[in-house]
Amino acid sequence: MRINWITFSISGGFLVLFLLMSLFNKTLMGEWIASSFDFSVVFFGAFWQVLLLATFAVGIGLAVSRYGHVKLGKLDEPENGWFRWVSMILCTLLASGGVFWAAGEPIYHFLTTPPLFADEGMTPAEAVVPGLAQSFFHWGFTAWACLGTVATIVLMYAHYHKGYPLKPRTMLYPMVGEKIFHKRSVLGAAADIVSIIAVAAGTIGPIGFLGLQVGYALEYLFSVPDTLITQAIVIIFLVTIAAISASSGVDKGIQLMSRLNVGLAVVLMIGLLILGPTMFIIDSFLGAEAFQIQNFLRMSLYRGDSGWLGYWTVFFWGWFLGFGPAMAMFISRISRGRTIRELILAVAIIAPIVSNFWFAVVGGTGLFYELESPGAISTALNETGMPAAVMAIMEQVPFGMVMATGFLIVTVVFVATTADSMSYSVAVTITGDVHPPKWLRVFWALLFGAIAATLIGIGESSIQTLQNFIVVTAVPVSILLLPPVWLAPKVAKLMAIEQNIVTPKGKKK
């Protein structure tokens, strides 16, 4: 195991430089990043929409084909049981913003119907389904597919079948060959570096938002002053948990955190489902899911309102694409022994449906009370922003204090799980080994927290700057994630021949 000091120095140095420039001249940095964000949205937005749709389509095609029987990772039996495996998958994308966005985004789309479905004659009750469906789409099938389907198949083939390191550059091996691993490979180094920077940006954002959300919740629930010191203490506590978990590895800390996370979320979801407007939630979930499936292609390829797309769909796609390589590595590490069909089913079907139901329970409850009493949720949301949405919803339900405290805990655990799994993935990228040094995993967890705390100290505007930065860093990563779309079927065929599922001519045996 060797640390690639060039990758480590450039990626870590870039993040530290970004932090220092933000401290010294946040106005200039904000202007640079805003203009880069505008460029990314204009010139890459359509590409990202097509890329995510193609990734999902190819993944589903492989799952239903004869290649779906191919076992990944050169193991006959899975290392992890279904619940444990799916729990670790769920605690990645959903953990990045599942509580934060689930409460606020459906209300935003309810108050202002997405332009694709906007109708001036629409009643408030009629606006529920398209508003909720838009949230489902942003955290649904295509969003999850870009994180761990075709790229994971290519990575697992190159790593477990061919013995190459588990790094982002390895996704290019079937196209470029062994030269991608040469120590002087500029393309290989660039693939690793841009992936680290992108996943760092995508992880730092939720940590920063967590400080704001928990700070608000502590003042709301326990009258603890919502100050910079409080927010910094929350982040220190969070990254300490993440660092301890990351240092113990996937088989111990990350797995335990994931199972705890999902268990807490299920208890909260059931509690809110029982205490809240049960039938409204179920009806809204079924109606919005059907609406999303019916309009799936239109929502995937909508290009009408560029301003709205940049604020919503393209922003989310950039964020998730930035997570793509690190997520593919993480899912590769936990999916040995699974078939291609099981992988696609878990990542691109089961995880999105669970995410959508979570959004229906949390956001649907808010929609119900907003319909019953206009302003009950939207006033707090408009005045204070996303951090206030969950508390405003909990204020409406029985045992609201207990439920609000539960959501406070699950939010911290959710984001800690993202921080530890992404710290692990970055450490693997730098070493190419699935068991990187503990100090390296801890270093990245602490760096994520330090940058997030500093950005909060600069001001909330810098968090918005970081969100724009997330989209900018996704540009090179999205180019890296394009080749697996056509490489995955070729790799699946090679593994199918190895496993005697098909003959070399492609016929079933």
PDB file of C-alpha atoms in Angstrom, residues 47 51 54-59 62 67 149-151 153-154 171-176 478-494:
ATOM      1  CA  PHE A  47     -25.339  16.966 -21.024  1.00  0.00           C
ATOM      2  CA  LEU A  51     -26.004  11.404 -19.005  1.00  0.00           C
ATOM      3  CA  ALA A  54     -28.606   7.133 -20.221  1.00  0.00           C
ATOM      4  CA  THR A  55     -26.936   5.749 -17.086  1.00  0.00           C
ATOM      5  CA  PHE A  56     -30.305   4.663 -15.680  1.00  0.00           C
ATOM      6  CA  ALA A  57     -31.459   3.171 -18.997  1.00  0.00           C
ATOM      7  CA  VAL A  58     -28.266   1.142 -19.516  1.00  0.00           C
ATOM      8  CA  GLY A  59     -28.355  -0.080 -15.910  1.00  0.00           C
ATOM      9  CA  LEU A  62     -28.283  -4.863 -18.027  1.00  0.00           C
ATOM     10  CA  TYR A  67     -26.022 -10.366 -17.991  1.00  0.00           C
ATOM     11  CA  THR A 149     -24.627   1.221 -11.301  1.00  0.00           C
ATOM     12  CA  VAL A 150     -22.617   1.209 -14.548  1.00  0.00           C
ATOM     13  CA  ALA A 151     -19.516   2.810 -12.985  1.00  0.00           C
ATOM     14  CA  ILE A 153     -19.772  -2.647 -12.640  1.00  0.00           C
ATOM     15  CA  VAL A 154     -16.686  -1.369 -14.491  1.00  0.00           C
ATOM     16  CA  MET A 171     -13.111   3.279 -14.547  1.00  0.00           C
ATOM     17  CA  LEU A 172     -11.132   4.218 -17.669  1.00  0.00           C
ATOM     18  CA  TYR A 173      -9.105   0.971 -17.765  1.00  0.00           C
ATOM     19  CA  PRO A 174     -11.334  -0.897 -20.288  1.00  0.00           C
ATOM     20  CA  MET A 175     -10.965   2.054 -22.679  1.00  0.00           C
ATOM     21  CA  VAL A 176      -7.386   3.237 -22.078  1.00  0.00           C
ATOM     22  CA  SER A 478     -19.236  14.116 -15.377  1.00  0.00           C
ATOM     23  CA  ILE A 479     -16.838  13.579 -18.297  1.00  0.00           C
ATOM     24  CA  LEU A 480     -15.169  10.782 -16.303  1.00  0.00           C
ATOM     25  CA  LEU A 481     -18.562   9.119 -15.720  1.00  0.00           C
ATOM     26  CA  LEU A 482     -19.467   9.084 -19.427  1.00  0.00           C
ATOM     27  CA  PRO A 483     -17.299   6.128 -20.642  1.00  0.00           C
ATOM     28  CA  PRO A 484     -18.826   3.602 -18.165  1.00  0.00           C
ATOM     29  CA  VAL A 485     -22.189   4.077 -19.918  1.00  0.00           C
ATOM     30  CA  TRP A 486     -20.907   2.130 -22.941  1.00  0.00           C
ATOM     31  CA  LEU A 487     -18.108   0.215 -21.165  1.00  0.00           C
ATOM     32  CA  ALA A 488     -20.403  -1.489 -18.626  1.00  0.00           C
ATOM     33  CA  PRO A 489     -22.212  -3.690 -21.218  1.00  0.00           C
ATOM     34  CA  LYS A 490     -18.838  -4.753 -22.686  1.00  0.00           C
ATOM     35  CA  VAL A 491     -17.463  -5.573 -19.232  1.00  0.00           C
ATOM     36  CA  ALA A 492     -20.669  -7.424 -18.295  1.00  0.00           C
ATOM     37  CA  LYS A 493     -20.293  -9.566 -21.413  1.00  0.00           C
ATOM     38  CA  LEU A 494     -16.671 -10.426 -20.544  1.00  0.00           C
TER      39      LEU A 494
END
